[in-house]
XYZ file of C-alpha atoms in Angstrom:
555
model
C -19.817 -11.853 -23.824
C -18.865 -13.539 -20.593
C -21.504 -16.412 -21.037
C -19.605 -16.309 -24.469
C -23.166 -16.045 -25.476
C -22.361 -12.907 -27.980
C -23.323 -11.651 -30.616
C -26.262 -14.347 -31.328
C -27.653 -13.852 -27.920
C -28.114 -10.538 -28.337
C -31.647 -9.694 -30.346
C -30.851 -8.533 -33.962
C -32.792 -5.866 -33.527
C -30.540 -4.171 -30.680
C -27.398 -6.399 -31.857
C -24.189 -4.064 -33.050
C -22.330 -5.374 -35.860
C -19.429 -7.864 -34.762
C -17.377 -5.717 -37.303
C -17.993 -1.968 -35.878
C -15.666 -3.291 -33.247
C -12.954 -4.037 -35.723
C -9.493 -2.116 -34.791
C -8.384 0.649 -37.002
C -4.749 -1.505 -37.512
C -3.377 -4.560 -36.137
C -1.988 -4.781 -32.776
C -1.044 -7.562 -30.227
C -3.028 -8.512 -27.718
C -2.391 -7.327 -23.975
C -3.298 -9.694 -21.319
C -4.780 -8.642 -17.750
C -1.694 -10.735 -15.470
C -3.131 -8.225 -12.350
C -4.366 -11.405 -10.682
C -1.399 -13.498 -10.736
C 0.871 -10.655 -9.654
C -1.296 -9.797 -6.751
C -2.337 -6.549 -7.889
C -6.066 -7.721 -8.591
C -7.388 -5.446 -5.822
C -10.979 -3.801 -5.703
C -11.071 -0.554 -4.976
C -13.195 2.930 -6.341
C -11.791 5.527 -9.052
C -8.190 6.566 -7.754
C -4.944 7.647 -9.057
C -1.538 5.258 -9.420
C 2.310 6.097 -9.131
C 4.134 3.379 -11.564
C 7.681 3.784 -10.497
C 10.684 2.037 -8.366
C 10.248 3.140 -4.552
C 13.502 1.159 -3.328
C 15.807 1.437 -6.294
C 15.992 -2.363 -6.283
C 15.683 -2.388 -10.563
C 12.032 -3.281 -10.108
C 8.680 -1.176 -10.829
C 6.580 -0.427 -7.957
C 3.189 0.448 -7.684
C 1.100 2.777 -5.582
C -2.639 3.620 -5.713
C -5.701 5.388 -4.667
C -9.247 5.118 -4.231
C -11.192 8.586 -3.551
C -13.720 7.667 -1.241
C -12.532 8.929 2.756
C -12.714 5.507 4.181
C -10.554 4.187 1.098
C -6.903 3.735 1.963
C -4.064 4.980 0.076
C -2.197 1.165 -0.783
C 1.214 0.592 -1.779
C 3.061 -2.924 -3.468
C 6.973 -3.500 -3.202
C 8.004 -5.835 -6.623
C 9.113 -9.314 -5.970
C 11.527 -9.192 -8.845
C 9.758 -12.482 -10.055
C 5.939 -11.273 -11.547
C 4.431 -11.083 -7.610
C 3.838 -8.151 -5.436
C 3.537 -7.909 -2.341
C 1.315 -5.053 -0.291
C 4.035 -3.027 1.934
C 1.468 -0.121 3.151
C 1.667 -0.887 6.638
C 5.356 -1.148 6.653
C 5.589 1.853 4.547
C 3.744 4.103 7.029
C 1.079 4.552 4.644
C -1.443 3.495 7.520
C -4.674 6.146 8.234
C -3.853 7.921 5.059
C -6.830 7.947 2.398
C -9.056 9.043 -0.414
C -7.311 11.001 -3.590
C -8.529 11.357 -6.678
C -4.838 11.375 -7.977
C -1.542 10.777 -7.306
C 1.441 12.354 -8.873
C 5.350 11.344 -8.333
C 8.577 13.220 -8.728
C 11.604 14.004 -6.713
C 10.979 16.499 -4.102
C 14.240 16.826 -2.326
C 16.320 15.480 -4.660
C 17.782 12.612 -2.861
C 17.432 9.844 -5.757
C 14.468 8.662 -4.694
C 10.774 8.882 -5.826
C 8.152 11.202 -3.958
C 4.509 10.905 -4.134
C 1.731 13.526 -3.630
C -1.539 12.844 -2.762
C -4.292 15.756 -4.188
C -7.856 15.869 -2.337
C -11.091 17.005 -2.376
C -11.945 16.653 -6.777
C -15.237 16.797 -7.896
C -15.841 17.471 -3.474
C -17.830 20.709 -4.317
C -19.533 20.398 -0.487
C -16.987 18.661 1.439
C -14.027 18.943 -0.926
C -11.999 21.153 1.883
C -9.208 18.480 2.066
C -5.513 18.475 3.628
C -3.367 17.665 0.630
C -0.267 14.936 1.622
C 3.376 15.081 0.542
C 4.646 11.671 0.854
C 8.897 12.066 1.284
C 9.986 8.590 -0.062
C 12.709 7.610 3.390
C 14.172 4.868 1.546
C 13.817 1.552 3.030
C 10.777 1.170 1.393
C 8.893 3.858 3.872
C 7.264 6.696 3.439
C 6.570 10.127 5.467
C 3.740 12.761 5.164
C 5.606 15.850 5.921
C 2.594 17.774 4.208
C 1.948 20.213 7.422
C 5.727 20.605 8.749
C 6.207 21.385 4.580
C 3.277 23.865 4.993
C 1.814 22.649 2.136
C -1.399 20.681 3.549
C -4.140 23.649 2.356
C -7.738 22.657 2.139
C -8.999 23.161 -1.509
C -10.718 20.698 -3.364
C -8.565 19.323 -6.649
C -7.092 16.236 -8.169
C -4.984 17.791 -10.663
C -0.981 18.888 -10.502
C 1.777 20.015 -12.308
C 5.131 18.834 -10.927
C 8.132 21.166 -13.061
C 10.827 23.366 -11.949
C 9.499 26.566 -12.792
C 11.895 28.633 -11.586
C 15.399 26.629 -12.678
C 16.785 26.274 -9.595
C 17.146 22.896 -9.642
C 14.634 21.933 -7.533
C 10.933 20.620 -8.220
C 7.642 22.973 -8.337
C 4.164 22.082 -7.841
C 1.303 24.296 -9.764
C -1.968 22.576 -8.007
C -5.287 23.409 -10.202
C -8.063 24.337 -7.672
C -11.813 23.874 -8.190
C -13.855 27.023 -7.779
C -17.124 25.878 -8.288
C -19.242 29.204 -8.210
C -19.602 32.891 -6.544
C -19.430 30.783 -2.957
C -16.956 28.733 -3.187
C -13.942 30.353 -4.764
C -10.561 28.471 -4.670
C -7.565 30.210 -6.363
C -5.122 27.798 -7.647
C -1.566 27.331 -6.418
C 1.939 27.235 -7.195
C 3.930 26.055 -4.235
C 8.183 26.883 -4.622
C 10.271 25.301 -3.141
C 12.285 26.257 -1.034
C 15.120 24.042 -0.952
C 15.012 23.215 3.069
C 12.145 21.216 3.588
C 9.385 23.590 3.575
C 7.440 24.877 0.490
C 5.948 28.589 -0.648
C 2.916 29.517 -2.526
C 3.486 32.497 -4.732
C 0.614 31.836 -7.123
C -0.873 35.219 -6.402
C 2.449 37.200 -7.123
C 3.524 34.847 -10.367
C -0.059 35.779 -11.603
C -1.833 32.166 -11.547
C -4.126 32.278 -8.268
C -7.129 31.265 -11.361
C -10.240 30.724 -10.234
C -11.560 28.214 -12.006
C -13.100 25.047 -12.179
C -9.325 23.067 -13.243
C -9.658 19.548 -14.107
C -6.257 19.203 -15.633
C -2.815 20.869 -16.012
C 0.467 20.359 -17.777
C 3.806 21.849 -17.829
C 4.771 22.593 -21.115
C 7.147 24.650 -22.889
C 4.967 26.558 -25.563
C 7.110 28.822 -26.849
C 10.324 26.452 -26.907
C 12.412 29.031 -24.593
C 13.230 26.658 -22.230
C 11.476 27.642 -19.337
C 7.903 25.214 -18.160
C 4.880 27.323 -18.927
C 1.360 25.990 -17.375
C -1.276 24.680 -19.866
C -4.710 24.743 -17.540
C -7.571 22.190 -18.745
C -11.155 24.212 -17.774
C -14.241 22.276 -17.116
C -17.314 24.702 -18.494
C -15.123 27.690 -20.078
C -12.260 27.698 -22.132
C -8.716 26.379 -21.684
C -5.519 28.917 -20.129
C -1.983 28.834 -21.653
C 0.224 30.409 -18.818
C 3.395 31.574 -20.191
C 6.683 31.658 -17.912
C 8.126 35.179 -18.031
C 12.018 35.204 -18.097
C 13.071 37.235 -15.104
C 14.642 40.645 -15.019
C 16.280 42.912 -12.922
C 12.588 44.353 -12.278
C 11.434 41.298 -11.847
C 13.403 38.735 -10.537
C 10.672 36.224 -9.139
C 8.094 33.723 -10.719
C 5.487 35.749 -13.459
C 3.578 34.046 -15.947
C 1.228 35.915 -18.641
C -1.688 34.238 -20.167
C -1.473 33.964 -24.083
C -4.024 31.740 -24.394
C -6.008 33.770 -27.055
C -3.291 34.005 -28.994
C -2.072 30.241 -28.774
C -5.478 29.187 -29.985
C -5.874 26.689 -27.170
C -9.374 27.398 -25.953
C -11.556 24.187 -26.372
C -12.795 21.321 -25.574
C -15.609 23.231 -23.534
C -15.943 20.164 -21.377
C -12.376 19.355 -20.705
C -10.869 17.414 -18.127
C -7.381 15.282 -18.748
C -4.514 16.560 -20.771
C -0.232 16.742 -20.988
C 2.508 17.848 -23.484
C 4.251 15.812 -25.870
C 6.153 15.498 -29.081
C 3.262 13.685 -30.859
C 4.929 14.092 -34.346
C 8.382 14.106 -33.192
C 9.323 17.503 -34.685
C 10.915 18.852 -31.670
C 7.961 21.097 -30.102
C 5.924 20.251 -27.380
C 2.545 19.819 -28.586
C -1.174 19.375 -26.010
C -3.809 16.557 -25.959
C -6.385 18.002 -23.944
C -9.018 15.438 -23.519
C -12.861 16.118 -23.657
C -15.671 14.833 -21.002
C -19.344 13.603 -20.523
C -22.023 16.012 -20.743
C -24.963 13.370 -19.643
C -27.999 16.170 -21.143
C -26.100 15.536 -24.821
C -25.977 11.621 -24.359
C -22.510 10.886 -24.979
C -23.126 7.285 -23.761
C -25.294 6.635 -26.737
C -22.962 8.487 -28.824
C -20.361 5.144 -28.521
C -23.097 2.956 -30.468
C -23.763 5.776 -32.843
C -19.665 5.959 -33.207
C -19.995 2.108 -34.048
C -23.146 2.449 -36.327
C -21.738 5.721 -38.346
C -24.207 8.121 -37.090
C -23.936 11.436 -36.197
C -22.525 11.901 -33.356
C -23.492 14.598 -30.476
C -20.200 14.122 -28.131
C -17.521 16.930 -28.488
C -14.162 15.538 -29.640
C -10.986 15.596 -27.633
C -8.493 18.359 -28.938
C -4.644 18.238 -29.897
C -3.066 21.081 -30.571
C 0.206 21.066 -32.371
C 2.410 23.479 -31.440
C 4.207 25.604 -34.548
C 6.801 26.687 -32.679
C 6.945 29.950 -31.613
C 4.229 29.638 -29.119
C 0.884 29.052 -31.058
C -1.052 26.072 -32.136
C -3.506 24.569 -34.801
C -6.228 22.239 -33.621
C -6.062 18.931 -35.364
C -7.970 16.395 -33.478
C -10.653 15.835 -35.524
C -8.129 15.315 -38.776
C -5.906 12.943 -36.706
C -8.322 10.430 -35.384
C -9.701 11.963 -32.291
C -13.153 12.176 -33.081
C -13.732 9.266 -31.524
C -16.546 9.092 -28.285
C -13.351 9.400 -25.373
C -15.420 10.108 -22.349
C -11.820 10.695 -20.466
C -11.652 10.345 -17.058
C -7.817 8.680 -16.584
C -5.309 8.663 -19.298
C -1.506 8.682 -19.944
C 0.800 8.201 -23.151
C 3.771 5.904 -23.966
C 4.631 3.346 -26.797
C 3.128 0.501 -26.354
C 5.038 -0.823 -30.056
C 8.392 0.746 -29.614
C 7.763 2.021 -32.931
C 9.184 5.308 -31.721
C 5.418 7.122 -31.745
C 3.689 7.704 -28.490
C 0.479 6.581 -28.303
C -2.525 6.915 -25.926
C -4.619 4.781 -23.375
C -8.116 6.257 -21.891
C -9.532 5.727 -19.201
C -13.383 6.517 -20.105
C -16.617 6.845 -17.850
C -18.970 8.994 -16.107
C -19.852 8.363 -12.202
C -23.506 7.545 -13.483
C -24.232 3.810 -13.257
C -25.722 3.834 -16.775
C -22.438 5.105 -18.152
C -20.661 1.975 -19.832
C -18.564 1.648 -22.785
C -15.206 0.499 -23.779
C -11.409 2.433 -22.800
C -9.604 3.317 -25.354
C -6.468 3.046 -26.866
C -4.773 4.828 -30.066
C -1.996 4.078 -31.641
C 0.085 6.982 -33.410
C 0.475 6.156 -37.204
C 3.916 7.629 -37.541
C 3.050 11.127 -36.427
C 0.163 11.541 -39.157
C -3.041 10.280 -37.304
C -3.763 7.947 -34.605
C -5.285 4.660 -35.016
C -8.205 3.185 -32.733
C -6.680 -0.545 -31.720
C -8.427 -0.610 -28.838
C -10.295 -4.250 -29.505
C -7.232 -6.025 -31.145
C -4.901 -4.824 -27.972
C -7.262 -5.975 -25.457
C -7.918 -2.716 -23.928
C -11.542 -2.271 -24.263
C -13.094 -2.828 -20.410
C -16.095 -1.689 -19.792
C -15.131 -0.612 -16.352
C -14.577 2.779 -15.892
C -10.921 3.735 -16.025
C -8.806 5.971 -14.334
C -5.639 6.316 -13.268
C -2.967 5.105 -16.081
C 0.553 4.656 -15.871
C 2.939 3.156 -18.340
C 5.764 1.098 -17.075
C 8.820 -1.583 -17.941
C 7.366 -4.017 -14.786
C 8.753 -7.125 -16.036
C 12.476 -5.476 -17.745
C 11.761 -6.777 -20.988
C 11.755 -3.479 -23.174
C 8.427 -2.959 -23.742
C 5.711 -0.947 -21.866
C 3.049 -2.412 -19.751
C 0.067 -0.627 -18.643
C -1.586 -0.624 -15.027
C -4.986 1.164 -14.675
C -7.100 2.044 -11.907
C -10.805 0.983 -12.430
C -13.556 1.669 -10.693
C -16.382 4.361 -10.261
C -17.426 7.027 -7.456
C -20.636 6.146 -5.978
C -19.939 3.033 -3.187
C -20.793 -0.324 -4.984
C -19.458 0.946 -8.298
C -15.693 -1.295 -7.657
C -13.864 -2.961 -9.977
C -10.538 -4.322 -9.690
C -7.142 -3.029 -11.333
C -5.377 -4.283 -14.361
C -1.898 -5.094 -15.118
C -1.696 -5.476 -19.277
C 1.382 -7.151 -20.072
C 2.793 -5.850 -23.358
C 2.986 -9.562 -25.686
C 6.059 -7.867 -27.301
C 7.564 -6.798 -30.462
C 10.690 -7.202 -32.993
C 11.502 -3.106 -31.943
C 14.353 -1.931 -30.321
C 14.345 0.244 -27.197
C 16.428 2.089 -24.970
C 15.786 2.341 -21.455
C 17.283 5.855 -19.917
C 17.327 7.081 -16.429
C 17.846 10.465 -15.885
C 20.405 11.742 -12.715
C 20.368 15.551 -12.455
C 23.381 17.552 -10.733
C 22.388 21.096 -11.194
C 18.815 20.738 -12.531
C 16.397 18.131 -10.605
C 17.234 14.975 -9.927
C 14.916 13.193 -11.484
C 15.067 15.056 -14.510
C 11.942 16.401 -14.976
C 11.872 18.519 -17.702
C 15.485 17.287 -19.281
C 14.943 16.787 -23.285
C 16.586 13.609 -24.761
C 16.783 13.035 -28.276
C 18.140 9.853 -30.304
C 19.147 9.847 -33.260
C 18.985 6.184 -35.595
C 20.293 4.834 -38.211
C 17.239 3.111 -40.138
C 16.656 0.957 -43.547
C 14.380 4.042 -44.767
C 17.469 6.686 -43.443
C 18.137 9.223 -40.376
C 15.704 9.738 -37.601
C 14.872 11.496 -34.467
C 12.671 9.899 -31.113
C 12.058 12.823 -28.712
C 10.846 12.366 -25.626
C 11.040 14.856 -22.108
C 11.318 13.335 -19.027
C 8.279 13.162 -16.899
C 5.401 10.819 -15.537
C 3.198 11.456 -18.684
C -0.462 13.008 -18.113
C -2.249 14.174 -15.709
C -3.853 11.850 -14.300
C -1.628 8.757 -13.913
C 2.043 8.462 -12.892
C 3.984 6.041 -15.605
C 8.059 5.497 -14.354
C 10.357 8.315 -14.466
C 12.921 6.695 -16.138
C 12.474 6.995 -20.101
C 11.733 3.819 -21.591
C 11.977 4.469 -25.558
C 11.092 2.684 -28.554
C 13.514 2.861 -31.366
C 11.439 1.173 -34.302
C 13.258 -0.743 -37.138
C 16.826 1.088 -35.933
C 19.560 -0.673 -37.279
C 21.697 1.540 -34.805
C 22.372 4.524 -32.307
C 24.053 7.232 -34.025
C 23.728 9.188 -31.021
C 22.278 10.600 -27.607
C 21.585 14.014 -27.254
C 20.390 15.482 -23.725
C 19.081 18.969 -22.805
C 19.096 20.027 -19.070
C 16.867 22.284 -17.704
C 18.530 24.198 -14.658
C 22.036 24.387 -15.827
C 21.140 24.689 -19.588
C 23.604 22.447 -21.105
C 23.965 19.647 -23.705
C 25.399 16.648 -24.187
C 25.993 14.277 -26.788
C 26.829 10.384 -26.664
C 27.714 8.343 -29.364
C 28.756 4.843 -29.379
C 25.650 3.891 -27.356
C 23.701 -0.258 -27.900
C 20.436 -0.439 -28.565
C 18.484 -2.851 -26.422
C 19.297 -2.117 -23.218
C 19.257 0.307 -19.952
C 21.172 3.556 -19.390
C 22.144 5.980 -16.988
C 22.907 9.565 -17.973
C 24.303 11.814 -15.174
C 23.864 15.490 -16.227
C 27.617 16.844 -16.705
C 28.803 13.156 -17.678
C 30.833 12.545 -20.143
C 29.710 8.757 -21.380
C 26.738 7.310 -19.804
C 26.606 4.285 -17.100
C 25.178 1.024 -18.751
C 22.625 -0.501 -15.772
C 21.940 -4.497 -15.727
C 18.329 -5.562 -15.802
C 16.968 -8.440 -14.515
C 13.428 -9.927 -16.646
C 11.266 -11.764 -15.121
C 7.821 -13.457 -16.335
C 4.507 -13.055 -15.489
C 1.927 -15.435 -14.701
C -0.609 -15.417 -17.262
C -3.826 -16.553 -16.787
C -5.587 -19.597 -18.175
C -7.691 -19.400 -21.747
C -11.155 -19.142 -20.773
C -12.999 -22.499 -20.916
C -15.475 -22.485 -24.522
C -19.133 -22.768 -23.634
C -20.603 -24.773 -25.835
């Protein structure tokens, strides 16, 4: 393909048909602009926070690479399609490896926090200080991870950031590795404690698991208001945590597992997941993705896929929630029974159609593993779509972290994505795919909490349109997306064909309370301040990217 020697290069006799690779739908093509923006950097499988460090109206970026000698990297926005590498300056210097990297307000200041997990897939060495990364403004950063007492040494790349308890204030539930008999880690849930310094009560709230956790989600499951913890289980079946409602017996953190009767168990070889409102009904629902087992052959199950052969590969899973705390499996009727080989993966809408749809990160840390990302679009909340060739999403390279993101202020979502493998030599260098645009409208809304967290994690927002084809509803709850992959806190979402707002409705967490805006344009960037009683209209400043040059035809 490179030599642009493809497909009559390739012998007939091992040659795929130009037309397996046809998308499911149409879809504009996204364009790599990583190199022109400076973010073209080489680096191993890592995680990436998509979000703005400074509050200068611009989307930062940080990222990771897992290897030890691999250091953690950070890049300021220019404002003008550059970046420009601040991790010196941001006191980033000596700190490396992780797997992941999640975001979120931690002291609720008004500025975005970062922590660093360590020690995934580590079963020998995977004993690892984690890092809590206090953003100081100024574009700097401090690891306060021991003074916070939360630097433990378990192995795990996976986290839950949620305010469990509803004090306003942001939890972390980190899902430990235990990879046998000898070597038992119990997962964690760290509280905190609102001066600095961080508990873990995991063993009296009934979640010190010992499993092998490759993934976990807050979620609210039984639509009581309160985050419950879904748990994604490599080699046994999945955990749905529920979050007990305190009472005067009880007054601290307890969760129960009704994971039997949720009907959450599979995949058997899970690994990413998250909560969302794929079909917009107003309940959280879980896309819990599935992994490589290399004795089945799930690498030769992508030209099977193509050729319409049985496949060997167990499907990824999405359960959708009924509401009152149990779910029906409907992956395979929706258009996940594709080959997904999930490593990295997040969700967003990359149309503004109002539908959130899914980019995956795919691989296996075997060199023989190749074959293509993914990315699904969601047909209106009845299946999703496989666009992955028309979008320009299908690298070889194994992905990782994803993160969705506004970088250039134009409406639309772009997508940066860590690629790379584990073993040293396996590189590759990250992508920055600029969405081309769309005729949909969008609303951009960043979320300022008073009582609950600042960032508003957690807080429910719900707009209703006016349309040619009548009334809807976009839901979406604020959050980075997945779990493995930070997109922006603030909300960017698509509104479709709207001809109008008819209005904002908001749901806050800690304090419990509604509000409802009316009046509201479409097409631009807002600030809601829980308690408020209009929102704050915020000015955005676009910029373009560089795109490359068309590649030169070999003739």
């Amino acid at each position: 393909m490179a030599l642009g020697r493809w497909p009559e290069g390739v012998p007939i006799a091992r040659r795929l048909p130009p037309d397996a690779f046809t998308s499911e739908a149409p879809f504009a093509r996204f364009v790599d602009v990583a190199q022109g923006a400076g973010l073209s950097v080489e680096g191993l499988s890592g995680g990436v926070v998509a979000d703005d460090f400074d509050r200068d109206g611009f989307i930062d970026v940080m990222a990771s690479s897992w290897g030890l000698a691999d250091p953690l990297r950070v890049w300021r926005s220019n404002g003008d399609g550059t970046f420009e590498e601040r991790t010196h300056d941001a006191g980033l210097d000596g700190l490396v490896g992780g797997l992941n990297l999640v975001s979120g307000d931690f002291n609720n200041d008004g500025l975005v926090d970062v922590f660093v997990p360590r020690g995934g897939w580590m079963r020998q060495v995977g004993e690892l200080p984690k890092s809590l990364l206090l953003n100081r403004g100024g574009f700097r950063f401090d690891d306060v991870s021991f003074a916070a007492g939360i630097a433990t040494e378990k192995p795990t790349q996976t986290v839950a950031v949620a305010d469990f308890d509803l004090d306003g204030w942001l939890d972390l539930f980190v899902g430990c590795e235990t990879g046998g008999p000898d070597s038992k880690y119990p997962c964690e849930l760290w509280r905190n404690q609102r001066d600095g310094t961080w508990k873990d009560v995991a063993v009296e709230a009934g979640v010190a698991l010992e499993h092998f956790v490759k993934g976990v989600t807050a979620t609210d499951a039984d639509g009581d208001g309160r985050p419950d913890l879904f748990l994604s289980v490599m080699g046994d079946d999945n955990r749905l945590l529920r979050n007990v409602p305190p009472t005067a017996e009880q007054a601290g953190l307890r969760f129960e597992d009704i994971s039997k009767k949720a009907g959450i168990a599979g995949p058997e070889r899970s690994f990413p997941c998250w909560s969302f409102d794929w079909d917009n009904d107003g309940d959280d629902d879980l896309l819990c993705a599935s992994y490589v087992d290399l004795s089945k052959r799930q690498a030769d199950d992508v030209g099977r896929m193509l050729l319409g052969l049985p496949l060997h590969s167990e499907p990824s899973a999405l359960y959708r929630n009924r509401g009152n705390g149990r779910y029906d499996e409907i992956g395979g009727e929706i258009g996940l029974d594709h080959v997904i080989l999930t490593m990295g993966c997040n969700f967003g809408d990359l149309d503004n159609d109002g539908w959130l749809d899914a980019v995956f990160g795919n691989g296996d840390p075997d060199y023989r593993t190749l074959l293509p990302n993914r990315a699904l679009k969601n047909d209106g909340g009845r299946r999703f779509l496989d666009i992955t060739t028309h979008g320009g999403f299908g690298h070889l390279q194994k992905g990782h972290g994803v993160a969705f993101a506004d970088f250039d202020n134009d409406g639309d979502q772009d997508v940066y994505e860590v690629l790379g493998g584990a073993y040293e030599g396996d590189f590759f260098r990250r992508i920055l795919l600029e969405n081309p645009g769309n005729t949909n409208h969008w609303l951009t809304v960043e979320l300022v909490g008073t009582k609950s967290n600042r960032a508003g994690i957690g807080t429910k927002i719900a707009v209703h349109v006016k349309t040619p084809a009548g009334d809807r509803t976009i839901r979406v709850t604020g959050g980075s997306g997945g779990s493995f992959g930070a997109s922006s806190l603030q909300q960017e979402i698509g509104l479709g064909d709207a001809t109008a707002i008819d209005s904002i409705e908001t749901w806050w967490p800690a304090s419990n309370t509604r509000q409802k805006f009316t009046s509201v344009a479409m097409d631009q960037k807002i600030r809601v301040t829980e308690g408020a009683s209009e929102p704050e209209r915020v000015a955005m400043k676009r910029f373009a990217f560089v795109r490359p040059a068309p590649p030169i035809k070999q003739e």
